[in-house]
Coordinates of C-alpha atoms and ligand atoms in Angstrom, one line a residue:
X1335 CA -5.5 -22.0 22.2
X1336 CA -4.6 -18.5 21.0
X1337 CA -7.4 -18.7 18.3
X1338 CA -10.1 -19.6 20.7
X1339 CA -13.0 -17.1 20.2
X1340 CA -11.1 -15.1 17.6
X1341 CA -13.4 -13.7 14.9
X1342 CA -12.0 -14.2 11.4
X1343 CA -13.4 -13.0 8.1
X1344 CA -12.1 -15.4 5.4
X1345 CA -12.2 -13.9 1.9
X1346 CA -12.2 -16.4 -0.9
X1347 CA -11.6 -15.4 -4.6
X1348 CA -11.7 -17.1 -8.0
X1349 CA -8.6 -19.3 -8.0
X1350 CA -8.3 -23.1 -8.2
X1351 CA -6.6 -22.8 -4.8
X1352 CA -10.1 -22.0 -3.4
X1353 CA -10.6 -25.7 -2.8
X1354 CA -7.9 -25.3 0.0
X1355 CA -10.1 -22.7 1.6
X1356 CA -12.3 -25.5 2.9
X1357 CA -9.3 -27.0 4.7
X1358 CA -8.4 -23.6 6.0
X1359 CA -11.9 -23.0 7.4
X1360 CA -11.8 -26.4 9.1
X1361 CA -8.3 -25.8 10.6
X1362 CA -9.4 -22.4 12.0
X1363 CA -12.6 -23.7 13.4
X1364 CA -10.8 -26.7 15.0
X1365 CA -8.6 -24.1 16.8
X1366 CA -11.7 -22.4 18.2
X1367 CA -12.0 -19.5 15.8
X1368 CA -15.3 -18.2 14.5
X1369 CA -15.2 -17.9 10.7
X1370 CA -17.3 -15.7 8.5
X1371 CA -16.7 -16.4 4.8
X1372 CA -17.1 -13.6 2.2
X1373 CA -16.7 -14.8 -1.4
X1374 CA -16.3 -13.1 -4.8
X1375 CA -18.6 -14.1 -7.7
X1376 CA -15.6 -15.9 -9.3
X1377 CA -14.8 -17.6 -6.0
X1378 CA -18.2 -19.3 -6.1
X1379 CA -17.3 -20.9 -9.4
X1380 CA -14.5 -22.8 -7.7
X1381 CA -16.1 -23.7 -4.3
X1382 CA -19.7 -23.8 -3.3
X1383 CA -21.0 -21.6 -0.6
X1384 CA -22.9 -24.7 0.7
X1385 CA -19.6 -26.4 1.6
X1386 CA -18.3 -23.3 3.3
X1387 CA -21.5 -22.5 5.3
X1388 CA -21.7 -26.2 6.4
X1389 CA -18.1 -25.9 7.7
X1390 CA -18.5 -22.5 9.4
X1391 CA -22.2 -22.9 10.4
X1392 CA -22.8 -19.4 9.1
X1393 CA -24.3 -18.2 5.8
X1394 CA -21.6 -17.2 3.3
X1395 CA -21.7 -13.6 2.3
X1396 CA -21.3 -13.0 -1.4
X1397 CA -23.7 -10.2 -2.4
X1398 CA -24.6 -6.8 -1.0
X1399 CA -28.1 -8.0 -0.4
X1400 CA -30.2 -11.2 -0.6
X1401 CA -32.5 -10.6 -3.6
X1402 CA -35.5 -12.7 -2.4
X1403 CA -35.9 -11.2 1.0
X1404 CA -34.1 -7.9 0.5
X1405 CA -31.6 -8.5 3.4
X1406 CA -28.8 -6.1 3.4
X1407 CA -25.3 -7.5 4.3
X1408 CA -23.3 -4.8 6.0
X1409 CA -19.7 -4.8 5.1
X1410 CA -19.2 -2.1 7.7
X1411 CA -20.5 -4.4 10.5
X1412 CA -18.1 -7.1 9.3
X1413 CA -15.2 -4.7 9.5
X1414 CA -16.1 -3.9 13.1
X1415 CA -16.8 -7.5 14.1
X1416 CA -13.6 -9.1 12.9
X1417 CA -10.3 -9.6 14.9
X1418 CA -8.6 -10.5 11.6
X1419 CA -9.3 -10.7 7.9
X1420 CA -7.6 -13.4 5.8
X1421 CA -7.9 -13.4 2.0
X1422 CA -7.0 -16.9 0.8
X1423 CA -6.6 -17.5 -2.0
X1424 CA -6.1 -13.9 -3.3
X1425 CA -6.0 -13.6 -7.1
X1426 CA -4.1 -11.0 -9.0
X1427 CA -7.4 -9.3 -9.8
X1428 CA -8.5 -9.0 -6.2
X1429 CA -5.1 -7.9 -5.2
X1430 CA -5.2 -5.2 -7.8
X1431 CA -8.7 -4.1 -6.7
X1432 CA -7.7 -4.0 -3.0
X1433 CA -4.6 -2.0 -3.8
X1434 CA -6.6 0.6 -5.8
X1435 CA -9.9 0.7 -3.9
X1436 CA -12.1 -0.8 -6.7
X1437 CA -15.0 -1.7 -4.5
X1438 CA -17.2 -3.7 -7.0
X1439 CA -17.9 -6.7 -4.8
X1440 CA -18.6 -7.6 -1.2
X1441 CA -15.1 -8.8 -0.5
X1442 CA -13.5 -5.5 -1.5
X1443 CA -16.0 -3.4 0.4
X1444 CA -15.4 -5.6 3.4
X1445 CA -11.6 -5.1 3.0
X1446 CA -11.9 -1.4 2.7
X1447 CA -14.0 -1.1 5.8
X1448 CA -11.9 -3.6 7.8
X1449 CA -10.7 -2.3 11.2
X1450 CA -8.7 -5.5 12.0
X1451 CA -5.3 -6.6 10.6
X1452 CA -5.5 -8.1 7.0
X1453 CA -3.5 -11.1 5.8
X1454 CA -3.3 -11.9 2.1
X1455 CA -2.3 -15.3 0.7
X1456 CA -1.8 -14.8 -3.1
X1457 CA -2.4 -17.7 -5.5
X1458 CA -1.8 -17.5 -9.2
X1459 CA 0.4 -18.6 -12.1
X1460 CA 4.1 -17.8 -11.7
X1461 CA 4.2 -15.2 -14.5
X1462 CA 1.1 -13.4 -13.2
X1463 CA 2.8 -13.3 -9.7
X1464 CA 6.1 -12.1 -11.1
X1465 CA 4.5 -9.3 -13.2
X1466 CA 5.5 -5.8 -12.1
X1467 CA 1.8 -4.9 -11.9
X1468 CA 1.1 -7.6 -9.3
X1469 CA 4.3 -6.9 -7.4
X1470 CA 3.6 -3.2 -7.3
X1471 CA 0.1 -3.9 -6.0
X1472 CA 1.5 -6.2 -3.3
X1473 CA 4.0 -3.4 -2.4
X1474 CA 1.1 -1.0 -2.1
X1475 CA -0.9 -3.4 0.2
X1476 CA 2.2 -3.8 2.4
X1477 CA 2.5 0.0 2.6
X1478 CA -1.2 0.0 3.9
X1479 CA 0.0 -2.2 6.7
X1480 CA -1.4 -5.5 5.3
X1481 CA 0.5 -8.7 5.8
X1482 CA 1.4 -10.9 2.7
X1483 CA 1.7 -14.6 3.2
X1484 CA 4.2 -15.4 0.5
X1485 CA 3.1 -18.1 -2.0
X1486 CA 5.3 -21.1 -2.2
X1487 CA 7.2 -22.5 -5.2
X1488 CA 6.1 -25.7 -6.8
X1489 CA 3.7 -27.4 -9.2
X1490 CA 0.9 -25.0 -10.4
X1491 CA -2.5 -25.8 -11.8
X1492 CA -1.3 -24.5 -15.1
X1493 CA 1.1 -27.5 -15.1
X1494 CA 4.0 -25.0 -14.9
X1495 CA 6.4 -24.9 -11.9
X1496 CA 7.3 -21.8 -10.0
X1497 CA 6.3 -19.3 -7.3
X1498 CA 2.6 -18.8 -7.1
X1499 CA 1.1 -21.7 -5.1
X1500 CA -1.0 -20.5 -2.2
X1501 CA 0.7 -21.4 1.1
X1502 CA -0.7 -24.6 2.7
X1503 CA -3.6 -24.1 5.2
X1504 CA -1.7 -25.4 8.2
X1505 CA 1.2 -22.9 7.5
X1506 CA -1.3 -20.0 7.1
X1507 CA -2.9 -21.0 10.4
X1508 CA 0.5 -21.1 12.1
X1509 CA 1.3 -17.6 10.8
X1510 CA -2.0 -16.3 12.2
X1511 CA -1.4 -17.9 15.5
X1512 CA 2.1 -16.4 15.7
X1513 CA 0.6 -13.0 14.8
X1514 CA -2.0 -13.2 17.7
X1515 CA 0.7 -14.3 20.1
X1516 CA 2.9 -11.4 19.0
X1517 CA 0.0 -9.0 19.4
X1518 CA -0.5 -10.1 23.0
X1519 CA 3.2 -10.0 24.1
X1520 CA 2.9 -6.6 25.8
X1521 CA -0.9 -6.5 26.1
X1522 CA -0.8 -5.6 29.8
X1523 CA 1.9 -3.0 29.6
X1524 CA 1.7 0.8 29.4
X1525 CA 4.7 2.4 27.7
X1526 CA 5.8 6.0 27.5
X1527 CA 8.0 6.9 24.5
X1528 CA 9.6 10.2 23.7
X1529 CA 10.5 10.9 20.1
X1530 CA 11.8 13.6 17.7
X1531 CA 13.6 16.9 18.4
X1532 CA 12.6 19.8 20.7
X1533 CA 12.5 23.4 19.5
X1534 CA 13.9 26.0 21.8
X1535 CA 12.6 29.4 20.7
X1536 CA 14.9 32.4 20.3
X1537 CA 12.4 34.8 18.9
X1538 CA 9.1 34.4 16.9
X1539 CA 10.9 33.1 13.8
X1540 CA 14.0 31.2 15.1
X1541 CA 14.7 28.3 17.3
X1542 CA 17.5 25.9 18.4
X1543 CA 17.0 22.3 17.5
X1544 CA 18.6 19.2 15.9
X1545 CA 18.2 16.9 13.0
X1546 CA 15.9 14.3 14.7
X1547 CA 13.1 13.2 12.3
X1548 CA 11.2 11.1 14.9
X1549 CA 11.5 7.9 12.7
X1550 CA 13.2 5.9 15.4
X1551 CA 10.8 6.9 18.2
X1552 CA 7.7 6.3 16.0
X1553 CA 9.0 2.9 14.9
X1554 CA 9.4 2.0 18.6
X1555 CA 5.8 3.3 19.3
X1556 CA 4.4 1.2 16.4
X1557 CA 6.2 -2.0 17.4
X1558 CA 5.1 -1.7 21.1
X1559 CA 1.5 -0.9 19.9
X1560 CA 1.5 -3.9 17.5
X1561 CA 2.6 -6.1 20.4
X1562 CA -0.4 -5.0 22.3
X1563 CA 1.0 -2.3 24.6
X1564 CA -0.9 1.0 25.3
X1565 CA 1.6 3.6 24.2
X1566 CA 1.8 7.3 25.2
X1567 CA 4.0 8.9 22.5
X1568 CA 5.3 12.3 23.4
X1569 CA 6.7 13.8 20.3
X1570 CA 8.6 17.0 19.3
X1571 CA 7.7 18.6 16.0
X1572 CA 8.0 15.9 13.2
X1573 CA 6.4 14.8 10.0
X1574 CA 5.7 11.2 11.2
X1575 CA 2.2 9.6 11.5
X1576 CA 1.1 7.4 14.3
X1577 CA -2.0 5.5 13.2
X1578 CA -2.1 2.5 15.5
X1579 CA -5.2 2.7 17.8
X1580 CA -3.0 1.8 20.8
X1581 CA -1.0 4.9 20.5
X1582 CA -2.0 8.2 22.2
X1583 CA 0.1 10.9 20.7
X1584 CA 1.0 14.1 22.6
X1585 CA 2.6 16.8 20.5
X1586 CA 5.0 19.2 22.3
X1587 CA 7.5 21.7 21.1
X1588 CA 10.0 22.5 23.8
X1589 CA 12.0 20.4 26.2
X1590 CA 10.1 22.1 29.0
X1591 CA 6.8 20.8 27.6
X1592 CA 8.2 17.4 26.9
X1593 CA 9.5 17.3 30.5
X1594 CA 6.1 18.3 31.9
X1595 CA 4.2 15.6 29.9
X1596 CA 6.8 12.8 30.5
X1597 CA 6.8 13.5 34.3
X1598 CA 3.0 13.5 34.3
X1599 CA 2.5 10.2 32.4
X1600 CA 5.5 8.2 33.8
X1601 CA 4.1 7.2 37.2
X1602 CA 1.2 5.4 35.5
X1603 CA 3.4 3.5 33.0
X1604 CA 5.4 0.3 33.2
X1605 CA 8.2 1.2 30.8
X1606 CA 9.7 4.4 29.5
X1607 CA 11.7 4.5 26.3
X1608 CA 13.5 7.9 25.8
X1609 CA 14.3 8.2 22.2
X1610 CA 13.8 12.0 21.8
X1611 CA 16.8 14.2 20.9
X1612 CA 16.1 16.8 23.6
X1613 CA 17.9 20.1 23.3
X1614 CA 20.2 20.3 26.3
X1615 CA 20.1 24.1 26.3
X1616 CA 17.6 26.8 25.7
X1617 CA 18.0 30.6 25.3
X1618 CA 17.8 32.4 28.7
X1619 CA 15.5 35.0 27.1
X1620 CA 12.8 34.7 24.5
X1621 CA 12.6 37.9 22.4
X1622 CA 8.9 38.8 21.7
X1623 CA 10.1 40.6 18.6
X1624 CA 12.2 39.3 15.8
X1625 CA 15.9 40.0 16.5
X1626 CA 17.3 42.5 14.1
X1627 CA 20.7 42.2 12.4
X1628 CA 22.4 45.1 14.0
X1629 CA 26.0 44.0 14.5
X1630 CA 28.5 41.5 13.1
X1631 CA 28.4 39.4 16.3
X1632 CA 25.5 38.2 18.3
X1633 CA 25.8 36.2 21.5
X1634 CA 23.0 34.0 22.8
X1635 CA 22.9 33.3 26.5
X1636 CA 21.8 29.6 27.0
X1637 CA 20.7 27.8 30.1
X1638 CA 20.4 24.1 30.7
X1639 CA 17.1 22.4 30.0
X1640 CA 15.6 19.8 32.4
X1641 CA 17.2 16.4 31.9
X1642 CA 14.0 14.5 31.3
X1643 CA 15.7 11.1 31.5
X1644 CA 17.3 12.1 34.9
X1645 CA 13.9 13.2 36.2
X1646 CA 12.3 9.9 35.3
X1647 CA 15.3 8.0 36.5
X1648 CA 14.8 9.5 39.9
X1649 CA 11.0 8.9 39.9
X1650 CA 11.5 5.3 38.8
X1651 CA 9.9 2.6 41.1
X1652 CA 11.1 -1.0 41.4
X1653 CA 8.5 -2.3 39.0
X1654 CA 9.3 0.2 36.3
X1655 CA 11.8 0.0 33.5
X1656 CA 13.6 2.9 31.9
X1657 CA 15.4 2.6 28.6
X1658 CA 17.6 5.4 27.2
X1659 CA 19.4 6.3 24.0
X1660 CA 22.9 7.6 23.6
X1661 CA 23.8 9.5 20.4
X1662 CA 27.6 9.7 20.4
X1663 CA 30.4 10.9 18.1
X1664 CA 33.4 9.8 20.2
X1665 CA 34.2 7.6 23.2
X1666 CA 30.9 5.9 22.5
X1667 CA 30.9 3.1 24.9
X1668 CA 32.3 5.1 27.9
X1669 CA 29.9 8.0 27.3
X1670 CA 26.9 5.6 27.0
X1671 CA 27.9 3.9 30.2
X1672 CA 28.1 7.2 32.1
X1673 CA 24.6 8.2 30.8
X1674 CA 23.2 4.8 31.7
X1675 CA 24.3 5.1 35.3
X1676 CA 23.7 8.8 35.7
X1677 CA 20.1 8.6 34.4
X1678 CA 19.3 5.2 36.1
X1679 CA 18.5 3.4 32.9
X1680 CA 17.9 -0.4 32.8
X1681 CA 19.7 -0.5 29.5
X1682 CA 20.9 2.0 26.9
X1683 CA 20.7 2.0 23.1
X1684 CA 23.9 3.4 21.7
X1685 CA 23.9 4.8 18.1
X1686 CA 27.0 6.5 16.8
X1687 CA 27.2 9.2 14.1
X1688 CA 30.4 7.5 13.0
X1689 CA 28.5 4.5 11.7
X1690 CA 27.1 4.6 8.1
X1691 CA 23.3 4.3 8.1
X1692 CA 23.0 5.2 11.8
X1693 CA 21.4 8.1 13.6
X1694 CA 19.3 11.0 12.5
X1695 CA 16.8 11.0 9.6
X1696 CA 17.9 7.8 7.9
X1697 CA 15.4 4.9 7.5
X1698 CA 18.0 2.6 9.0
X1699 CA 20.0 2.6 12.2
X1700 CA 22.9 0.7 13.7
X1701 CA 22.8 0.2 17.4
X1702 CA 24.5 -1.5 20.3
X1703 CA 22.6 -2.4 23.5
X1704 CA 24.5 -1.9 26.7
X1705 CA 23.2 -3.4 30.0
X1706 CA 23.9 -2.1 33.6
X1707 CA 26.6 -4.8 33.9
X1708 CA 28.3 -3.3 30.9
X1709 CA 27.5 -6.2 28.5
X1710 CA 27.4 -4.9 24.9
X1711 CA 25.5 -6.5 22.0
X1712 CA 26.1 -5.1 18.6
X1713 CA 23.5 -5.3 15.9
X1714 CA 24.0 -4.8 12.1
X1715 CA 22.5 -1.9 10.1
X1716 CA 18.8 -2.5 9.8
X1717 CA 15.6 -0.6 8.9
X1718 CA 14.4 1.4 12.0
X1719 CA 11.3 -0.9 12.3
X1720 CA 13.6 -3.9 12.7
X1721 CA 15.9 -2.0 15.1
X1722 CA 12.8 -1.3 17.2
X1723 CA 11.9 -5.0 17.2
X1724 CA 15.5 -5.8 18.5
X1725 CA 15.1 -3.2 21.3
X1726 CA 11.6 -4.4 22.3
X1727 CA 12.9 -8.1 22.3
X1728 CA 15.6 -7.0 24.8
X1729 CA 12.9 -5.3 26.8
X1730 CA 10.7 -8.4 26.7
X1731 CA 13.6 -10.6 27.9
X1732 CA 14.0 -8.2 30.9
X1733 CA 10.3 -8.4 31.9
X1734 CA 9.6 -12.1 31.3
Ligands
PMT2481 O1 14.6 10.7 15.1 P1 15.5 10.1 14.1 O2 15.9 11.0 13.0 O3 15.0 8.7 13.7 O4 16.9 9.8 14.9 C1 17.0 8.9 15.9 C2 17.9 9.4 17.0 C3 19.3 9.5 16.5 C4 17.4 10.8 17.5 C5 17.8 8.4 18.2 O5 18.2 7.1 17.8 C6 18.6 8.8 19.4 O6 19.8 8.5 19.5 N1 17.9 9.5 20.4 C7 18.6 10.1 21.6 C8 19.4 11.3 21.1 C9 20.0 12.1 22.3 O7 19.6 13.1 22.6 O8 20.9 11.4 22.9 P2 21.8 12.0 24.2 O9 22.9 11.1 24.2 O10 22.0 13.4 24.0 O11 20.8 11.8 25.4 C10 20.9 10.6 26.2 C11 19.5 10.2 26.7 O12 18.9 11.2 27.6 C12 18.5 10.0 25.6 O13 17.6 9.0 26.0 C13 17.7 11.4 25.6 O14 16.3 11.2 25.2 C14 17.7 11.7 27.1 N2 17.7 13.2 27.3 C15 18.7 14.0 26.9 C16 18.7 15.3 27.2 C17 17.6 15.8 28.0 N3 17.6 17.1 28.3 N4 16.6 15.0 28.4 C18 16.6 13.7 28.1 O15 15.7 13.0 28.4

């Protein structure tokens, strides 16, 4: 019973679908969850707090304080208490307030202080749902990392038919169960990920580097963290944000620094995923002063950097897994196979600069996964988050 003991804040707003919230409460409690209802003033017009508190065996929270005894209801405490917040039904008005931080009731303040993942099940008339304002607000909520439980299509309280019916309670419960299962998939694993480029300094103002943005590595870190792993993310200089609490980010600049940190953390991790585009060479000399333009030609003497993957490949113990990337422009499969063997990877993710939508900086990637036996699985072009899911699914199949 994945919901056993899970603490769920159930937000209820002023929609006719609020009557379904009673069934939702019941279904969550039957599965072992502890439910705390927070309701908007309009929500109370559609379902009585007495019904909900009888089901949850907890007083329903609807106001900032109870007028007769002056009890203050702390939305901050609720945000810290919950494992998940579910707002069902969510009206267009509540969705708009959530998207824009209009904290004029207890439900919105609870949402804004929520530390746990938030699921939103919209319920409204089809035209309200389709309106660009509602759609933009939902997009905003998605961009905040909230999950939308799409409404279904069918008969609406307005007597019209279309998309806007709140999803059925049993489907919502299934989605929440799947989410908790997903969150626990890698819960006992420690994963090291390298991401981004490295900078190899020439002088105080110049360096050698490449076009890596860090998007692919950060997508991997997020997916691993969302599946419950503790992630050490060693990143070269990038503009990406890692916000998940399971991610410890270590910023480095050069391949030497990345090598030192990776070798330090690898022994205590279960899995290494090496997505960084590490500069293979660095200048032999670093000039303390800016190099002057003195002649038509300038030669830079370069020396090979540490191969981080090869170092970790040598350190790898039997119970550890090492995944590498290969960024190729020609002879893709053969080159990837050589790297896989040389660096002792368990599988390699090949991306080719010949493929549209693949490689550096794009929000998408197109990969093939090649195993030690040489089996190759090709994936279509996808957003980097989905590519990361494919890579982690392959990893998961290897450790299960
Ligand atoms: O960051 P983005 O803009 O999202 O782009 C993503 C990406 C294209 C950088 C990523 O998908 C990718 O392909 N990363 C690996 C790039 C690379 O350096 O590939 P490679 O074929 O040169 O290296 C092979 C493997 O050895 C890689 O796992 C690399 O991290 C590792 N390596 C390479 C050199 C080195 N000195 N140390 C290493 O650990």
